[in-house]
Short mmCIF file of C-alpha atoms and ligand atoms in Angstrom, two decimals:
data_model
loop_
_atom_site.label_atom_id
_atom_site.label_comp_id
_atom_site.label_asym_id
_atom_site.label_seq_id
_atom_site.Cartn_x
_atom_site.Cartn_y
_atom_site.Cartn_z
CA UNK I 13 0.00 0.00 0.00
CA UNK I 14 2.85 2.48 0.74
CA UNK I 15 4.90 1.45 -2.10
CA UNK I 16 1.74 2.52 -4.19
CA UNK I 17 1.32 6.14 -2.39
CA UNK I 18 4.79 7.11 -2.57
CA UNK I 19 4.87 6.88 -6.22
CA UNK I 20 1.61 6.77 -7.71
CA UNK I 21 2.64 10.13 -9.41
CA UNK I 22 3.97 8.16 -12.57
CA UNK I 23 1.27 6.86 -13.93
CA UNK I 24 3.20 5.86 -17.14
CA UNK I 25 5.83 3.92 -17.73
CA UNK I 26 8.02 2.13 -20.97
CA UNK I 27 10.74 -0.55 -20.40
CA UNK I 28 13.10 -0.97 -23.08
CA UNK I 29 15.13 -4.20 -22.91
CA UNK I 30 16.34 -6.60 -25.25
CA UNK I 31 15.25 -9.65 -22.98
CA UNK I 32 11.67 -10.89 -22.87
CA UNK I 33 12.03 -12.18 -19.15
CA UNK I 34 13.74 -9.26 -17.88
CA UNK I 35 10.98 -7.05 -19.85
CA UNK I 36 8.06 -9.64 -18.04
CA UNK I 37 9.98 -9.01 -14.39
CA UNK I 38 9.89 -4.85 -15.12
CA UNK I 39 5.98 -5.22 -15.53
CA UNK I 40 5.97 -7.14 -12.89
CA UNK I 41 7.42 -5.23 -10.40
CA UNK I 42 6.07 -1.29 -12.09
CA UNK I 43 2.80 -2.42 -11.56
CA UNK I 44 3.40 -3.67 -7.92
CA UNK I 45 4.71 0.20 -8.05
CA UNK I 46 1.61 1.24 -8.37
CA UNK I 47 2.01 2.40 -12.58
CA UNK I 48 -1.36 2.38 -13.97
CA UNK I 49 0.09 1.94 -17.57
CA UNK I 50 3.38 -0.40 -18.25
CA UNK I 51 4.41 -0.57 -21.80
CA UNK I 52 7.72 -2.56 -22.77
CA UNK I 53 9.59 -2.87 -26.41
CA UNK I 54 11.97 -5.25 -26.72
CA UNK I 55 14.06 -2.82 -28.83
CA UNK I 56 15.16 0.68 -29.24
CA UNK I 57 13.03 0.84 -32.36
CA UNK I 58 9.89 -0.13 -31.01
CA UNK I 59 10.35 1.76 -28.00
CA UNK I 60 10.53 5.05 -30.68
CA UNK I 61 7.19 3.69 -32.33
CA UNK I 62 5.27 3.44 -28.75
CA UNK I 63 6.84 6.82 -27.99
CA UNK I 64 5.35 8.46 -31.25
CA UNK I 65 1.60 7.17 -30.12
CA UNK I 66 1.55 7.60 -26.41
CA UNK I 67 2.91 11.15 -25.46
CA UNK I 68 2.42 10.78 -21.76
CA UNK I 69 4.84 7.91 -20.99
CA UNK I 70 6.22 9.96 -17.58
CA UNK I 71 9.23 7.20 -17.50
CA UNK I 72 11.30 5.06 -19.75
CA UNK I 73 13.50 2.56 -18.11
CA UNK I 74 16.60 1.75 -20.90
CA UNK I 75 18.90 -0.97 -21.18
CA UNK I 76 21.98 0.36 -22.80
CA UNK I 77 23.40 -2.85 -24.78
CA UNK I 78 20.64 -4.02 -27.24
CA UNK I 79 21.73 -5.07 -30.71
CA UNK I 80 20.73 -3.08 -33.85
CA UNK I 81 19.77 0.13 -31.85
CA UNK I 82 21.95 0.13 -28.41
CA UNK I 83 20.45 2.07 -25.82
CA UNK I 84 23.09 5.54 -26.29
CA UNK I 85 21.53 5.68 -29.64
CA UNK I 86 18.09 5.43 -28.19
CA UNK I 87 19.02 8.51 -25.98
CA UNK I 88 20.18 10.40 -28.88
CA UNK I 89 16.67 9.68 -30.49
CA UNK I 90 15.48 10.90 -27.26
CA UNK I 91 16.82 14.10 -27.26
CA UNK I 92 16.14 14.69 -30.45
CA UNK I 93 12.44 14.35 -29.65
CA UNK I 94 12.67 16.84 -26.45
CA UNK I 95 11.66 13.89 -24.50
CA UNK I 96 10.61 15.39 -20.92
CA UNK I 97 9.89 12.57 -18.98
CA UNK I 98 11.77 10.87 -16.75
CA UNK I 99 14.85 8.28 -17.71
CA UNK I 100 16.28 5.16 -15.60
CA UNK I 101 19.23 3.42 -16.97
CA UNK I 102 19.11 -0.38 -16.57
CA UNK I 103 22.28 -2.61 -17.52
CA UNK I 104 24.86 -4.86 -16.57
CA UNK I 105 27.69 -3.18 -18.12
CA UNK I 106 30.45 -1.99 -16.46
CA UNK I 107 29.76 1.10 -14.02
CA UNK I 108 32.07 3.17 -15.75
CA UNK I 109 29.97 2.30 -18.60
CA UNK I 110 26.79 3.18 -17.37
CA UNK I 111 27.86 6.39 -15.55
CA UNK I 112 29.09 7.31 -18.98
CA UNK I 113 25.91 6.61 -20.37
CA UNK I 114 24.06 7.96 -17.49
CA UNK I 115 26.47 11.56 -17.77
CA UNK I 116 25.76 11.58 -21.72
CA UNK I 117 21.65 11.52 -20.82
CA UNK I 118 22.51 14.77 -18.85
CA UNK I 119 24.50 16.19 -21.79
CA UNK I 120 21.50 15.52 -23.75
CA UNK I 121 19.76 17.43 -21.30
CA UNK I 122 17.49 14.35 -20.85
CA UNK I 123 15.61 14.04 -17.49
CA UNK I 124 17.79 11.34 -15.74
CA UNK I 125 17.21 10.17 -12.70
CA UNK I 126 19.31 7.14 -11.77
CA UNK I 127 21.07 4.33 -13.33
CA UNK I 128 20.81 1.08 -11.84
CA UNK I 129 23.43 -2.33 -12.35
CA UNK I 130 21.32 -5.60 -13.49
CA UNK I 131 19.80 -7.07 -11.46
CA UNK I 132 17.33 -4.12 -10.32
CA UNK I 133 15.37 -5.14 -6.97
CA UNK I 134 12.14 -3.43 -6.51
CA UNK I 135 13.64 -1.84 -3.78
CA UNK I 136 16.08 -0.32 -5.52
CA UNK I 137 13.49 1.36 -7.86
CA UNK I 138 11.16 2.15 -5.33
CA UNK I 139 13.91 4.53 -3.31
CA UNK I 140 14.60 6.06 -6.52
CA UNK I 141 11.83 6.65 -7.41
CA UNK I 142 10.50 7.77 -3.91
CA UNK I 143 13.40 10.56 -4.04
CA UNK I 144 12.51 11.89 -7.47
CA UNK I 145 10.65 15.29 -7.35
CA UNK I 146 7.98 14.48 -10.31
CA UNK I 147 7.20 17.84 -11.43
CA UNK I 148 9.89 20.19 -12.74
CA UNK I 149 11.10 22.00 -9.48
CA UNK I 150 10.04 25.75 -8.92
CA UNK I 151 12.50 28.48 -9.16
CA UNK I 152 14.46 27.30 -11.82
CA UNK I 153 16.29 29.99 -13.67
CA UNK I 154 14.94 30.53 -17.40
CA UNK I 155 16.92 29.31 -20.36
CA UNK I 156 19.94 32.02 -21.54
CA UNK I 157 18.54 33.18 -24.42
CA UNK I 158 15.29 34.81 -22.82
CA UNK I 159 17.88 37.38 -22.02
CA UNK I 160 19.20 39.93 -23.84
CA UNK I 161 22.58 42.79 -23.29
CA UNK I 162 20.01 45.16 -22.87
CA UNK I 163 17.84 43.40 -20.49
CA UNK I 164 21.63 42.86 -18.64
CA UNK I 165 22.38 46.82 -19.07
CA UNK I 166 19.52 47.82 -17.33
CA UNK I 167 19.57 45.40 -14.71
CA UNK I 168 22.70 46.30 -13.91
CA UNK I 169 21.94 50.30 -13.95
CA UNK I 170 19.32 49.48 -11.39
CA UNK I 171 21.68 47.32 -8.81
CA UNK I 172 19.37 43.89 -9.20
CA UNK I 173 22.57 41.89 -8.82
CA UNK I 174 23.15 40.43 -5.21
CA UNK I 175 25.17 37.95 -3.38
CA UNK I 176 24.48 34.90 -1.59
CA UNK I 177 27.62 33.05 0.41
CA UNK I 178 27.44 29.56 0.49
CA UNK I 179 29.85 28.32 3.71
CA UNK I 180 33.09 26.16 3.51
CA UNK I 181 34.07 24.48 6.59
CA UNK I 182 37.72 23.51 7.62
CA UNK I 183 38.36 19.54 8.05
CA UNK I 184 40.60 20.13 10.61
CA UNK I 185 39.07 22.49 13.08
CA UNK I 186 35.71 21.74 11.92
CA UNK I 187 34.52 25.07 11.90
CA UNK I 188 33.10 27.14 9.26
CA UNK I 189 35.85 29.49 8.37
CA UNK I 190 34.64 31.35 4.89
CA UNK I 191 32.31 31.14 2.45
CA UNK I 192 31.53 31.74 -1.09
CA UNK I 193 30.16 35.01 -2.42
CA UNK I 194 27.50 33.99 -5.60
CA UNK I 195 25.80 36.11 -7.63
CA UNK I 196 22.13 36.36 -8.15
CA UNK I 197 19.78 38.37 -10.18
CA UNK I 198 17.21 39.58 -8.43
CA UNK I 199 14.93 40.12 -11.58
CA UNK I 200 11.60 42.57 -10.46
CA UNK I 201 9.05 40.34 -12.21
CA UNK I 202 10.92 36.65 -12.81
CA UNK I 203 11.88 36.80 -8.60
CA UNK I 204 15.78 35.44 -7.96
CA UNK I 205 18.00 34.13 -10.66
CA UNK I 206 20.99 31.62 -10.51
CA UNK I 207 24.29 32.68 -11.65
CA UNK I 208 24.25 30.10 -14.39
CA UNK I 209 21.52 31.72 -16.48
CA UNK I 210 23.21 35.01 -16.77
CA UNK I 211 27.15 34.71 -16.05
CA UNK I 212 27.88 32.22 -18.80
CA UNK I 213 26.56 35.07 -21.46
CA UNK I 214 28.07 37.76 -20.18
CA UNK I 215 31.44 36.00 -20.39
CA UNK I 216 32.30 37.15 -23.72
CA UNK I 217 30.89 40.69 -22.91
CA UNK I 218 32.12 43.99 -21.49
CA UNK I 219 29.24 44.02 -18.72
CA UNK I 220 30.78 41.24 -16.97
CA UNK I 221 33.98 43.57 -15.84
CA UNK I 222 30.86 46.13 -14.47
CA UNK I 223 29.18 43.03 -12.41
CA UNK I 224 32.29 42.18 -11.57
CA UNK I 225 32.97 45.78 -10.09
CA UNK I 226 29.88 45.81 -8.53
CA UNK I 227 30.12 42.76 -6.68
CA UNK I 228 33.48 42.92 -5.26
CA UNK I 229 32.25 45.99 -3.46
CA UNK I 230 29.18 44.48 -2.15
CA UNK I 231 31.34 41.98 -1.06
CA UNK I 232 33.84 44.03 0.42
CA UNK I 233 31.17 45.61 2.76
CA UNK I 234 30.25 42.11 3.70
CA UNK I 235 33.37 41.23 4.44
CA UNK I 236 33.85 43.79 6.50
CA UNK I 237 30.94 43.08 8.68
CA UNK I 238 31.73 39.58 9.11
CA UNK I 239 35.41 39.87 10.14
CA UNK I 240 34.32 42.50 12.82
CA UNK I 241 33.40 39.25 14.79
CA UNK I 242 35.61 36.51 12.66
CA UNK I 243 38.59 38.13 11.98
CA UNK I 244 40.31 35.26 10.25
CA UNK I 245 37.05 34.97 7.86
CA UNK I 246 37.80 34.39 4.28
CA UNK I 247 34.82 35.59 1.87
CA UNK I 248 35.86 33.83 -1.89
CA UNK I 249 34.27 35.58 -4.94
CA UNK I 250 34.50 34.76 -8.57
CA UNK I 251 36.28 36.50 -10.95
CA UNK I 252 36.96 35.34 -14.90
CA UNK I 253 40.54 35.18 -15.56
CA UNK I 254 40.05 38.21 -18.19
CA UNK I 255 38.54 40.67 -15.38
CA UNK I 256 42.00 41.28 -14.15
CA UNK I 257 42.73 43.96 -16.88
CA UNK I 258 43.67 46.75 -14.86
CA UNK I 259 47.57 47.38 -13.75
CA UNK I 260 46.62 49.48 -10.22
CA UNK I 261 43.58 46.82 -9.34
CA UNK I 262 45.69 45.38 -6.52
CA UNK I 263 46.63 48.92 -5.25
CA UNK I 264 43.14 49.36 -5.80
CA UNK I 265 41.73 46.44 -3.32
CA UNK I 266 43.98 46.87 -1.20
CA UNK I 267 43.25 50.83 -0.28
CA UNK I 268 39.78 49.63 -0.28
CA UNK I 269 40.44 46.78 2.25
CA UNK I 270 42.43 49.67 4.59
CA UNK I 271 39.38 51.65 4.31
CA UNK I 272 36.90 48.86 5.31
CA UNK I 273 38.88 47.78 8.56
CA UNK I 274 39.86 43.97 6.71
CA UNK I 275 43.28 42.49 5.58
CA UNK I 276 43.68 41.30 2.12
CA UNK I 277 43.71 37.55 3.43
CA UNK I 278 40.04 37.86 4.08
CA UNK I 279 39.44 37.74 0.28
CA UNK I 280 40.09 35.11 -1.48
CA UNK I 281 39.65 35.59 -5.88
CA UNK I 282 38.47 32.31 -7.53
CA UNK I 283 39.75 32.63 -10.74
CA UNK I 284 37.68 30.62 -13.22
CA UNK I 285 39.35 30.01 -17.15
CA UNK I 286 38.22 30.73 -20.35
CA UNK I 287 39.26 29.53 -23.33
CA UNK I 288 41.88 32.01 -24.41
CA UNK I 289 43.65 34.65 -21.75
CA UNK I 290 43.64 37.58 -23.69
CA UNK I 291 46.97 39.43 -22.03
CA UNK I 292 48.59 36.75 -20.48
CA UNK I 293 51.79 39.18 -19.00
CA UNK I 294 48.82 41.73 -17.71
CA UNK I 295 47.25 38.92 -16.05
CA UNK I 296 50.21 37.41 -14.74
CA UNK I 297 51.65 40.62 -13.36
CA UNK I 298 48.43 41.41 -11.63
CA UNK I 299 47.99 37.80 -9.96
CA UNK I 300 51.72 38.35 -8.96
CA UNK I 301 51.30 41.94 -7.31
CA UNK I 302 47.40 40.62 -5.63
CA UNK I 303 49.43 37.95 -3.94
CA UNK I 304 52.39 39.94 -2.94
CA UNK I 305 49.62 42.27 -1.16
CA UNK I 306 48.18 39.49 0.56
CA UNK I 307 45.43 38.75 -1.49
CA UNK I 308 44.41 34.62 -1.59
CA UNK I 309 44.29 33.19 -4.96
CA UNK I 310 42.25 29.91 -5.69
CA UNK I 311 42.55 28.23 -9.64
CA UNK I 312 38.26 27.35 -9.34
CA UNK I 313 36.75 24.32 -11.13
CA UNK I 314 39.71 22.27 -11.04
CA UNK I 315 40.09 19.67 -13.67
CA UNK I 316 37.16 20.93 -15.78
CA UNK I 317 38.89 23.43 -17.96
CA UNK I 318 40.44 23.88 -21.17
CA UNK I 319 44.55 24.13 -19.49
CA UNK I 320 44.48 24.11 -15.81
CA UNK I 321 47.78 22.48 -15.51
CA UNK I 322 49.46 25.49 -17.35
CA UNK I 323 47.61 27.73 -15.23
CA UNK I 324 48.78 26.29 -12.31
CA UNK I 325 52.43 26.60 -13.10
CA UNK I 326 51.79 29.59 -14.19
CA UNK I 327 49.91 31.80 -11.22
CA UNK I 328 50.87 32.09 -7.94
CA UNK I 329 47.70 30.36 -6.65
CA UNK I 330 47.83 29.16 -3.07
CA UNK I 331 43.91 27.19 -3.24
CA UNK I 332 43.05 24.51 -5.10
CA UNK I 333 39.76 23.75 -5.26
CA UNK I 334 38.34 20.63 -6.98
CA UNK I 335 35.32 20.94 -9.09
CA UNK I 336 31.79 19.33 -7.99
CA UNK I 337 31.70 17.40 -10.82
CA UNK I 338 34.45 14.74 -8.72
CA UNK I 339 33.50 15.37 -5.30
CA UNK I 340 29.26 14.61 -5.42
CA UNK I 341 29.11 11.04 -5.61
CA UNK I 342 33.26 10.68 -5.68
CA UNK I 343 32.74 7.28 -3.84
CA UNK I 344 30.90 5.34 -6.08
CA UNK I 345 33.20 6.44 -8.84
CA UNK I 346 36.65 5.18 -9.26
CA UNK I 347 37.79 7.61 -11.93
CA UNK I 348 36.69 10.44 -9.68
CA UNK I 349 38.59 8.88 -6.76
CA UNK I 350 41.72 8.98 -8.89
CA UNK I 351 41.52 12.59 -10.04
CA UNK I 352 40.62 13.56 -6.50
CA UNK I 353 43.55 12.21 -5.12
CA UNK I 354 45.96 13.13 -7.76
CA UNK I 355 44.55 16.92 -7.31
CA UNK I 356 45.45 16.49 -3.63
CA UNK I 357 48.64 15.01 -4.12
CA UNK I 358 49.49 18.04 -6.63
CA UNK I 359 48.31 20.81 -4.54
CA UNK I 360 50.18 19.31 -1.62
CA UNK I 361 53.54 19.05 -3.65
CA UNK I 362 52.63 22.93 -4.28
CA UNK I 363 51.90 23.91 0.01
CA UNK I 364 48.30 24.66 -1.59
CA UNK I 365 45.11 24.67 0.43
CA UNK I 366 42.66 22.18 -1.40
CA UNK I 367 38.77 23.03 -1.05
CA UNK I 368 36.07 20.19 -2.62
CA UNK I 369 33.30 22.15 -3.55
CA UNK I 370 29.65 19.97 -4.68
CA UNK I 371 29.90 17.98 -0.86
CA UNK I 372 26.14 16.66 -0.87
CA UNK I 373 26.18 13.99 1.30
CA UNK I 374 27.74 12.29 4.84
CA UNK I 375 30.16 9.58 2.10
CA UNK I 376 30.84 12.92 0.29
CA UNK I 377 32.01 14.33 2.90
CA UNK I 378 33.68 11.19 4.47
CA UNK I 379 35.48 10.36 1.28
CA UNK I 380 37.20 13.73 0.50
CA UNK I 381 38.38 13.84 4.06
CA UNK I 382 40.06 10.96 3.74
CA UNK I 383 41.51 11.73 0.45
CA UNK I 384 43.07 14.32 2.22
CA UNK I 385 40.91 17.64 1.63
CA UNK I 386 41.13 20.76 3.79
CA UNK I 387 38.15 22.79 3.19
CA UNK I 388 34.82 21.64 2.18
CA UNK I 389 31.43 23.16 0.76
CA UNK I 390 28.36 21.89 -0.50
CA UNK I 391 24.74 21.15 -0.07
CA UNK I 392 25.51 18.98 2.34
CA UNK I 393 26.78 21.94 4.40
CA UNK I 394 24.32 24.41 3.23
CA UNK I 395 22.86 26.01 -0.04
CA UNK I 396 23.87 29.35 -0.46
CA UNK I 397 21.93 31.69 0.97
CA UNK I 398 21.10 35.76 1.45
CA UNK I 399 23.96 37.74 3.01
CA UNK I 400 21.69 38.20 6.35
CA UNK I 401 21.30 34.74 6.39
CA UNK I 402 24.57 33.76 6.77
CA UNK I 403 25.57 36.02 9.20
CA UNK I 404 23.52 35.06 11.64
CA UNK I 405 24.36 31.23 10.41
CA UNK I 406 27.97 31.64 11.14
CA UNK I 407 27.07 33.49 14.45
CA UNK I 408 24.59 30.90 16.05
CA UNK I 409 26.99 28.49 15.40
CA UNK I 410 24.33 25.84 15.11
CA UNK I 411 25.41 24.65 12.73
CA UNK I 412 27.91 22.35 14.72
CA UNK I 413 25.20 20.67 16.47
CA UNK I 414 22.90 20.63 13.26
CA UNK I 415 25.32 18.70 11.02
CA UNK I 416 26.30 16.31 13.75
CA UNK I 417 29.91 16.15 12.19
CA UNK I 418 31.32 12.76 11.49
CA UNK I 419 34.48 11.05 12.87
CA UNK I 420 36.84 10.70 10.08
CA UNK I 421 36.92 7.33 9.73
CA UNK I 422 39.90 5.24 8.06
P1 C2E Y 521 31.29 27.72 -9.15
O1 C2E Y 521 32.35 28.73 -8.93
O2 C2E Y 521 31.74 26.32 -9.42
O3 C2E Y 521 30.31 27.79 -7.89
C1 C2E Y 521 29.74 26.70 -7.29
C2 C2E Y 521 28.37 26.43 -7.83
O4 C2E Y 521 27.94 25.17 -7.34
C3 C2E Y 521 27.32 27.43 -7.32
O5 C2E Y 521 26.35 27.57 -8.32
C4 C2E Y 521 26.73 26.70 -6.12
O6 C2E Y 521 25.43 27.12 -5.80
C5 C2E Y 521 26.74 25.28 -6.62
N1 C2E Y 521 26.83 24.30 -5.54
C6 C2E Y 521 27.30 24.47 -4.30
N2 C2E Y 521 27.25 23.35 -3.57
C7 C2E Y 521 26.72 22.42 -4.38
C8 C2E Y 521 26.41 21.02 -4.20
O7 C2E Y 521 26.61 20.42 -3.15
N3 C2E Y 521 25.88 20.38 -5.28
C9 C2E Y 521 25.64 21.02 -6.46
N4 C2E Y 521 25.11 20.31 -7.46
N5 C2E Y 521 25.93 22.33 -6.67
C10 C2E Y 521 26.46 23.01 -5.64
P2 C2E Y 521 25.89 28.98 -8.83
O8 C2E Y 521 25.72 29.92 -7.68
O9 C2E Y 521 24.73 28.75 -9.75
O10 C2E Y 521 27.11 29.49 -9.65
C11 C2E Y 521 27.44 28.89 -10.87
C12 C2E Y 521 28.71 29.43 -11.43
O11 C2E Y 521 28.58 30.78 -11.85
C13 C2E Y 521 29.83 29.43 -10.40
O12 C2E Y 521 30.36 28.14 -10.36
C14 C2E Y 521 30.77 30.48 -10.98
O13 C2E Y 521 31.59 29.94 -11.95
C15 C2E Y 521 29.80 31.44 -11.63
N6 C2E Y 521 29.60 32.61 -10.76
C16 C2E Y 521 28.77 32.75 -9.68
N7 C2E Y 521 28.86 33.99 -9.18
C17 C2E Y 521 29.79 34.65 -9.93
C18 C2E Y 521 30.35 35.96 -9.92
O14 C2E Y 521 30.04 36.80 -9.07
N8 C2E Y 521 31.28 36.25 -10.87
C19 C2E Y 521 31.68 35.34 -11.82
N9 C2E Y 521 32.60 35.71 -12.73
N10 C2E Y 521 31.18 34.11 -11.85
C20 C2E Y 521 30.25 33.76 -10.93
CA1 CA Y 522 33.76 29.33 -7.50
CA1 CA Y 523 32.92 24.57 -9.70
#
């Protein structure tokens, strides 16, 4: 009865396997579920033919190794077909084949859920299932393109760009001992705006040096108020590698961090890459002189981008800190494992602090400490949330009992 409440939302559902009994046992087991409507195919081909006469089908379940149309190429199809509802990899290929699989669906932007190794207990589906939100969740930040440099322009004469910090505790003391200044777009009809929607377009544009501007101020202030109390405190903000393009913007900080009371080590720049640094002597001479002043330097997203090797050799950073993409879920995934601990091993070599950034869960968090981590911050820890928020977060200090922080355990 409770297996049928928790998710009698789907009331749809295709299996797509190449076996008869294993297609017979998905039925089965759906319908226990609580599924109204099971179809199965027994290939990729049919499972395209049901597709094109029942629209609602709210979840395919895929097995990826089916001859004459495998089950990638039945994503692909997928894809091409905007197919919202939701996907659940069945196989019993290797894991590194089925997270590849499972990591293409999301490149697709295809609505995966989970991908489960042969043999699948109802169980198994049931919890994933049971976790899966099945409507699309509220707040989500519209697609890029509904913006436009003047929509940007404006927002931006009218200050509608804020931060939220996101907190990053220290391993070894186990106290929270910075945090992470994001940007949001507080938009007067759409409500609050994730940084992904807008920074990724203004990348390539001149506005992002004036958002850049205006948030290193705000954060400044904020800094300021937080290291009244915490005067260690390190507040990170994000800067693209091509923002530092003025010769006096350390002199420039650092007057500003005399004026505010703070000392340059209470900002820390996470420099994220693009493609192509467009004066790399500018750049470099202005990392050089930010560090010299005091300044913390972190090389963000690391791993992810087009040469962060050279950059590392080539800027005085002093953080490392390890992309989400490895950390959330770095247990279950031996090639993440290996890059973690490499990154470590690197930064270590280098007498560089290493932060793991995307920490969702307790093995998250187990796992990178470890592996040898210093500073974490994720979900896990918190979301990031308004300025106000997190001041009194850091001051209740609740969060020490909230988390109940685990033993490190070898
Ligand atoms: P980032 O530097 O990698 O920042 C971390 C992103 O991961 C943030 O997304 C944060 O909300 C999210 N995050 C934190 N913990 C978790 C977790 O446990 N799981 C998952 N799945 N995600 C987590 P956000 O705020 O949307 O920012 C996205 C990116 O936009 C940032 O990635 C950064 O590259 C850029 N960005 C944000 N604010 C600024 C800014 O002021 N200036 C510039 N240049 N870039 C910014
Ligand atoms: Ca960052
Ligand atoms: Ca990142």
């Amino acid at each position: 009865m409770s297996d049928k409440m928790t998710i009698a939302a789907f009331s749809s559902a295709l299996v797509v396997d190449d076996s008869r009994s294993i297609l017979d046992y998905f039925n089965i087991i759906l319908e226990g579920l609580g599924i109204l409507h099971v179809f199965t195919a027994i290939n990729g081909k049919k499972a395209l033919e049901i597709l094109d006469h029942e629209q609602d089908i709210e979840l395919l379940l895929c097995d990826i190794n089916m001859p004459e149309m495998d089950g990638i190429e039945v994503l692909r199809h997928l894809s091409e077909r905007n197919y919202p509802g939701k996907i659940i990899i069945i196989s019993g290929e290797h894991k590194r084949v089925i997270e590849s699989s499972a990591r293409l669906a999301e490149a697709y932007h295809l609505n995966i859920i989970g991908a489960l190794t042969k043999p699948v207990t109802m169980k198994q589906l049931r919890c994933l299932l049971a976790n899966t939100e099945h409507h699309t969740p509220a707040g989500i930040s519209p697609a890029l393109h509904e913006f436009s440099i003047a929509d940007l322009q404006q927002a931006l004469d009218n200050s509608e760009f804020i931060i939220y910090i996101q907190p990053k505790i220290d391993l070894h003391s186990q106290e929270v001992v910075g945090g992470e200044a994001l940007a949001r777009w507080q938009h007067p009809e759409l409500g609050l705006i994730g940084a992904e929607a807008f920074i990724p377009f203004l990348e390539s544009n001149e506005l992002l040096y004036r958002l850049t501007d205006l948030l290193l101020e705000q954060a400044m202030l904020i800094a300021s108020e937080i290291c009244k109390t915490e005067s260690d405190f390190k507040l990170s903000l994000n800067v693209s590698i091509n923002c530092l393009n003025r010769y006096n913007l350390p002199d420039l900080l650092l007057a500003r961090c005399l004026e505010l009371g703070i000392r340059p080590a209470n900002l820390v720049f996470e420099i994220t890459e693009t493609r192509l640094v467009k004066d790399f002597r500018k750049v470099l001479e202005i990392m050089t002189r930010m560090r010299l002043k005091g300044f913390g330097l972190s090389i963000d997203d690391f791993g992810t981008g087009y040469s962060s090797m050279e950059h590392l050799q080539n800027f005085p950073f002093d953080e490392l800190k390890i992309d989400k993409t490895f950390v959330t879920g770095a247990s279950d995934n031996a090639a993440a494992k290996a890059i973690i601990e490499s990154s470590v091993a690197l930064a270590k070599k280098l007498d560089m602090l290493v932060v793991a950034e995307g920490v969702e869960t307790r093995e998250d968090w187990q796992f990178v400490t470890r592996l040898g981590c210093d500073v974490i911050q994720g979900y896990m820890l918190a979301r990031p949330m308004p300025t106000v928020d997190f001041l009194e977060y850091i001051n209740s200090k609740t969060y020490r009992t909230e988390l109940r922080i685990p033993p490190v355990t070898s």
